[in-house]
Amino acid sequence: MFHMKAVKGHNIVKTPFECKRENLIIRGTEYRPTGTDLPIAIICHGFMAFQDTVRQYAVELADMGYLTYTFDFCGGSVIKGKSDGFTTEMSVLTEVKDLESVIDYAAGREYANQNKIVVMGCSQGGYVSALAAAKERYPINKLVLFYPALCIPDDARAGKMMFAKFNPDNLPEIIRCGPMKLGKCYVEDVIKMNPFDEIKGYKEDVLIVHGEKDKIVNINYSKRAFKIYKNTGSNRNVRFEIIKNGRHGFSKKIDKIAIEILKDFMVS
């Protein structure tokens, strides 16, 4: 049985939720402000992370009136992940399917406005968000990307992804990536992918925020994505913000800056 909980200092009700992707259960949290016909915001965590790492953004967006969701990707967490699935079966493409399942769930709530959807993601979650938005399956009005890992296909071709090293021409069944075991599907699903071709189908508002000192995802990936979004579509708001001294995974100090940028973008 799920229990509702008020978020301290905010008029928001926090409730666990479940939905399914194929035979796997996705578990997450709904942040519901008062009212009906609420616009939707869905936030995706990064590689090896879990939903609480993006909780601060969920609280801010719910406080702005968005029916907001965080969730654990299936097989996407090293610790604390509550969704089903093995890390060896996870890839960027399975995470796109997870995100789509959560969007379907959110859009089906009687108090949700299924025609106003914001999707936000950090790092790998940013890449996943960009891929899902470009499919144009949903009315995603705003896309928010914090240090999006658009480098993943290039890293796969180079045989070096985060802590993992491998021969891209002779993939092992299991790839060790620090504390996480990956299956070769993680590489196979992206190794022939051009991320910039994949994301250019999205034609609505975009915010990209990247740290100046990011050593995990080169900032040039975000610069190139910004140019592509800027040159695709018209009458849209496309913003790119570089945060001085920001690294991959924002510190609390840097996060305060990023949240102010996010809030400004949401009302623009």
Short mmCIF file of C-alpha atoms in Angstrom, two decimals:
data_model
loop_
_atom_site.label_atom_id
_atom_site.label_comp_id
_atom_site.label_asym_id
_atom_site.label_seq_id
_atom_site.Cartn_x
_atom_site.Cartn_y
_atom_site.Cartn_z
CA MET A 1 0.00 0.00 0.00
CA PHE A 2 1.35 3.42 -0.99
CA HIS A 3 1.49 6.26 1.50
CA MET A 4 1.19 9.93 0.64
CA LYS A 5 3.57 12.37 2.27
CA ALA A 6 3.65 16.16 2.23
CA VAL A 7 6.93 17.76 1.09
CA LYS A 8 8.16 19.97 3.90
CA GLY A 9 7.88 23.68 3.12
CA HIS A 10 5.84 23.07 -0.04
CA ASN A 11 2.16 22.42 -0.74
CA ILE A 12 3.06 19.21 -2.56
CA VAL A 13 1.96 15.62 -1.95
CA LYS A 14 4.68 13.04 -2.52
CA THR A 15 3.46 9.54 -3.44
CA PRO A 16 5.24 6.41 -4.73
CA PHE A 17 4.01 5.08 -8.07
CA GLU A 18 4.52 2.02 -10.24
CA CYS A 19 4.13 1.37 -13.95
CA LYS A 20 5.37 -1.35 -16.30
CA ARG A 21 7.68 -1.60 -19.27
CA GLU A 22 7.00 -4.99 -20.79
CA ASN A 23 7.31 -7.40 -17.82
CA LEU A 24 9.40 -5.05 -15.66
CA ILE A 25 8.06 -2.81 -12.92
CA ILE A 26 9.29 0.79 -12.88
CA ARG A 27 9.11 2.42 -9.47
CA GLY A 28 9.20 6.12 -8.84
CA THR A 29 7.73 9.09 -7.04
CA GLU A 30 4.95 11.51 -7.94
CA TYR A 31 5.16 15.10 -6.70
CA ARG A 32 1.66 16.51 -6.98
CA PRO A 33 0.79 20.15 -6.37
CA THR A 34 -2.78 21.21 -5.70
CA GLY A 35 -5.14 21.62 -8.61
CA THR A 36 -6.25 19.77 -11.72
CA ASP A 37 -5.30 19.89 -15.39
CA LEU A 38 -1.69 19.99 -14.23
CA PRO A 39 1.17 20.19 -16.75
CA ILE A 40 3.54 17.21 -16.48
CA ALA A 41 7.29 17.17 -15.79
CA ILE A 42 9.35 13.98 -15.84
CA ILE A 43 12.97 13.94 -14.67
CA CYS A 44 15.55 11.29 -15.60
CA HIS A 45 18.58 10.45 -13.48
CA GLY A 46 22.03 9.72 -14.86
CA PHE A 47 24.18 6.61 -15.36
CA MET A 48 24.58 4.50 -12.19
CA ALA A 49 22.41 6.98 -10.25
CA PHE A 50 18.87 6.75 -8.86
CA GLN A 51 15.80 8.96 -8.62
CA ASP A 52 16.69 10.82 -5.41
CA THR A 53 19.68 12.40 -7.17
CA VAL A 54 17.22 14.58 -9.13
CA ARG A 55 14.75 15.11 -6.29
CA GLN A 56 15.71 18.79 -5.89
CA TYR A 57 14.54 19.55 -9.43
CA ALA A 58 11.28 17.67 -8.85
CA VAL A 59 10.47 19.76 -5.79
CA GLU A 60 11.17 23.00 -7.67
CA LEU A 61 9.05 22.04 -10.68
CA ALA A 62 6.19 20.81 -8.50
CA ASP A 63 6.37 24.08 -6.62
CA MET A 64 5.89 25.81 -9.98
CA GLY A 65 2.68 23.86 -10.53
CA TYR A 66 3.97 20.83 -12.46
CA LEU A 67 2.82 17.30 -11.76
CA THR A 68 6.33 15.94 -11.47
CA TYR A 69 7.77 12.43 -11.64
CA THR A 70 11.12 10.90 -10.79
CA PHE A 71 11.86 7.20 -11.21
CA ASP A 72 14.60 4.58 -11.27
CA PHE A 73 15.52 3.23 -14.69
CA CYS A 74 15.28 -0.55 -14.99
CA GLY A 75 18.79 -1.86 -14.36
CA GLY A 76 20.10 1.70 -14.33
CA SER A 77 21.29 2.03 -10.75
CA VAL A 78 24.23 0.67 -8.77
CA ILE A 79 22.62 1.24 -5.37
CA LYS A 80 19.18 2.21 -4.11
CA GLY A 81 17.44 1.65 -7.45
CA LYS A 82 13.95 0.24 -6.82
CA SER A 83 12.85 -0.71 -10.34
CA ASP A 84 13.10 -4.23 -11.75
CA GLY A 85 15.76 -5.31 -14.22
CA PHE A 86 19.43 -6.19 -14.39
CA THR A 87 22.24 -3.77 -15.17
CA THR A 88 23.41 -6.22 -17.84
CA GLU A 89 20.14 -5.71 -19.73
CA MET A 90 20.14 -1.90 -19.56
CA SER A 91 21.04 0.40 -22.44
CA VAL A 92 20.18 3.88 -23.65
CA LEU A 93 17.39 2.38 -25.75
CA THR A 94 15.84 0.40 -22.88
CA GLU A 95 15.89 3.61 -20.86
CA VAL A 96 14.04 5.42 -23.66
CA LYS A 97 11.34 2.75 -23.34
CA ASP A 98 11.27 3.22 -19.56
CA LEU A 99 10.80 6.96 -20.00
CA GLU A 100 8.00 6.40 -22.50
CA SER A 101 6.24 4.12 -20.02
CA VAL A 102 6.44 6.80 -17.33
CA ILE A 103 5.11 9.43 -19.75
CA ASP A 104 2.18 7.13 -20.57
CA TYR A 105 1.50 6.65 -16.87
CA ALA A 106 1.67 10.37 -16.07
CA ALA A 107 -0.52 11.33 -19.03
CA GLY A 108 -3.15 8.87 -17.81
CA ARG A 109 -3.68 10.60 -14.46
CA GLU A 110 -7.08 12.28 -14.28
CA TYR A 111 -5.52 15.44 -12.82
CA ALA A 112 -2.84 15.70 -15.55
CA ASN A 113 -2.82 17.77 -18.74
CA GLN A 114 -1.51 15.24 -21.25
CA ASN A 115 -0.91 17.97 -23.83
CA LYS A 116 1.68 19.82 -21.74
CA ILE A 117 4.75 17.74 -20.98
CA VAL A 118 8.27 18.69 -19.91
CA VAL A 119 11.05 16.11 -20.03
CA MET A 120 14.32 16.70 -18.20
CA GLY A 121 17.42 14.55 -17.88
CA CYS A 122 20.92 14.61 -16.44
CA SER A 123 23.94 13.03 -18.16
CA GLN A 124 22.82 9.70 -19.70
CA GLY A 125 19.30 10.63 -18.62
CA GLY A 126 19.71 13.76 -20.72
CA TYR A 127 20.65 11.75 -23.79
CA VAL A 128 17.69 9.44 -23.16
CA SER A 129 15.38 12.46 -22.81
CA ALA A 130 16.65 13.98 -26.06
CA LEU A 131 16.13 10.71 -27.94
CA ALA A 132 12.60 10.27 -26.60
CA ALA A 133 11.65 13.87 -27.40
CA ALA A 134 12.90 13.56 -30.99
CA LYS A 135 10.55 10.66 -31.66
CA GLU A 136 7.64 13.14 -31.43
CA ARG A 137 5.38 10.50 -29.95
CA TYR A 138 4.29 12.86 -27.18
CA PRO A 139 3.46 16.60 -26.96
CA ILE A 140 6.71 17.48 -25.20
CA ASN A 141 6.69 21.27 -24.96
CA LYS A 142 10.02 21.74 -23.21
CA LEU A 143 13.19 19.67 -23.09
CA VAL A 144 15.77 20.29 -20.36
CA LEU A 145 19.24 18.75 -20.64
CA PHE A 146 21.79 19.01 -17.83
CA TYR A 147 25.28 17.95 -19.04
CA PRO A 148 23.71 15.48 -21.53
CA ALA A 149 25.92 12.49 -22.35
CA LEU A 150 25.76 12.79 -26.13
CA CYS A 151 29.28 11.35 -26.11
CA ILE A 152 28.04 7.81 -25.44
CA PRO A 153 28.10 6.57 -29.08
CA ASP A 154 31.58 8.00 -29.67
CA ASP A 155 32.79 6.45 -26.42
CA ALA A 156 31.37 3.10 -27.53
CA ARG A 157 33.24 3.28 -30.83
CA ALA A 158 36.43 4.18 -28.95
CA GLY A 159 36.06 1.22 -26.59
CA LYS A 160 36.18 3.43 -23.52
CA MET A 161 33.04 4.33 -21.60
CA MET A 162 33.46 5.86 -18.15
CA PHE A 163 35.45 3.19 -16.23
CA ALA A 164 34.98 0.51 -18.88
CA LYS A 165 37.51 -0.50 -21.53
CA PHE A 166 36.77 -3.05 -24.24
CA ASN A 167 37.42 -4.02 -27.85
CA PRO A 168 34.45 -2.62 -29.82
CA ASP A 169 35.08 -5.18 -32.58
CA ASN A 170 34.93 -8.12 -30.18
CA LEU A 171 32.55 -7.34 -27.37
CA PRO A 172 32.49 -9.56 -24.28
CA GLU A 173 29.14 -10.66 -22.90
CA ILE A 174 29.81 -8.73 -19.68
CA ILE A 175 31.61 -5.38 -19.53
CA ARG A 176 32.92 -4.18 -16.18
CA CYS A 177 32.32 -0.49 -15.58
CA GLY A 178 33.59 0.23 -12.10
CA PRO A 179 30.96 -1.08 -9.67
CA MET A 180 28.45 -1.79 -12.47
CA LYS A 181 28.28 -4.81 -14.77
CA LEU A 182 27.05 -3.94 -18.25
CA GLY A 183 25.88 -6.30 -20.97
CA LYS A 184 27.19 -5.97 -24.49
CA CYS A 185 23.74 -4.64 -25.45
CA TYR A 186 24.78 -1.37 -23.78
CA VAL A 187 27.41 -0.90 -26.48
CA GLU A 188 25.59 -2.58 -29.35
CA ASP A 189 22.56 -0.28 -29.04
CA VAL A 190 24.61 2.90 -29.56
CA ILE A 191 27.77 1.99 -31.45
CA LYS A 192 26.31 2.86 -34.87
CA MET A 193 24.32 5.82 -33.62
CA ASN A 194 24.90 9.45 -34.61
CA PRO A 195 23.47 11.33 -31.63
CA PHE A 196 23.08 14.59 -33.51
CA ASP A 197 21.04 12.96 -36.27
CA GLU A 198 18.94 11.25 -33.62
CA ILE A 199 18.03 14.37 -31.63
CA LYS A 200 17.35 16.88 -34.41
CA GLY A 201 13.71 15.85 -34.83
CA TYR A 202 12.67 17.77 -31.72
CA LYS A 203 11.36 21.23 -32.59
CA GLU A 204 10.08 22.74 -29.33
CA ASP A 205 11.81 24.67 -26.52
CA VAL A 206 15.18 23.43 -25.26
CA LEU A 207 17.44 24.32 -22.35
CA ILE A 208 20.98 22.89 -22.16
CA VAL A 209 23.08 23.50 -19.05
CA HIS A 210 26.68 22.31 -18.93
CA GLY A 211 29.56 22.79 -16.52
CA GLU A 212 32.62 24.57 -17.83
CA LYS A 213 34.96 22.02 -16.20
CA ASP A 214 33.10 18.82 -17.11
CA LYS A 215 35.71 16.09 -17.65
CA ILE A 216 33.23 13.25 -18.28
CA VAL A 217 31.24 14.78 -21.17
CA ASN A 218 33.13 17.29 -23.26
CA ILE A 219 31.18 20.54 -23.41
CA ASN A 220 31.59 20.59 -27.19
CA TYR A 221 28.85 17.95 -27.44
CA SER A 222 26.39 20.39 -25.85
CA LYS A 223 27.63 23.24 -28.03
CA ARG A 224 26.96 21.20 -31.14
CA ALA A 225 23.55 20.10 -29.87
CA PHE A 226 22.65 23.73 -29.19
CA LYS A 227 23.49 24.67 -32.78
CA ILE A 228 21.37 21.83 -34.13
CA TYR A 229 18.38 22.73 -31.98
CA LYS A 230 18.83 26.41 -32.78
CA ASN A 231 18.73 25.71 -36.52
CA THR A 232 15.75 23.35 -36.37
CA GLY A 233 12.23 24.71 -36.16
CA SER A 234 11.10 28.27 -35.61
CA ASN A 235 9.34 30.33 -32.93
CA ARG A 236 11.05 28.34 -30.21
CA ASN A 237 13.16 29.12 -27.17
CA VAL A 238 16.57 27.42 -27.33
CA ARG A 239 19.01 28.28 -24.55
CA PHE A 240 22.52 27.12 -23.73
CA GLU A 241 24.02 28.04 -20.38
CA ILE A 242 27.62 27.33 -19.39
CA ILE A 243 28.20 27.34 -15.64
CA LYS A 244 31.61 28.55 -14.55
CA ASN A 245 33.52 25.95 -12.49
CA GLY A 246 30.72 23.43 -13.01
CA ARG A 247 31.72 19.79 -13.27
CA HIS A 248 29.88 16.63 -14.30
CA GLY A 249 27.22 16.22 -11.64
CA PHE A 250 26.66 19.61 -10.09
CA SER A 251 27.75 20.43 -6.55
CA LYS A 252 25.15 21.99 -4.24
CA LYS A 253 26.60 25.42 -4.93
CA ILE A 254 26.49 24.96 -8.70
CA ASP A 255 23.05 23.32 -8.47
CA LYS A 256 21.61 26.51 -6.98
CA ILE A 257 22.72 28.36 -10.10
CA ALA A 258 21.35 25.62 -12.37
CA ILE A 259 17.98 25.65 -10.59
CA GLU A 260 17.63 29.41 -11.07
CA ILE A 261 18.37 28.94 -14.78
CA LEU A 262 15.80 26.14 -14.92
CA LYS A 263 13.11 28.22 -13.21
CA ASP A 264 13.73 31.16 -15.54
CA PHE A 265 13.50 28.89 -18.59
CA MET A 266 10.25 27.34 -17.40
CA VAL A 267 8.46 30.69 -17.27
CA SER A 268 9.97 32.08 -20.48
#
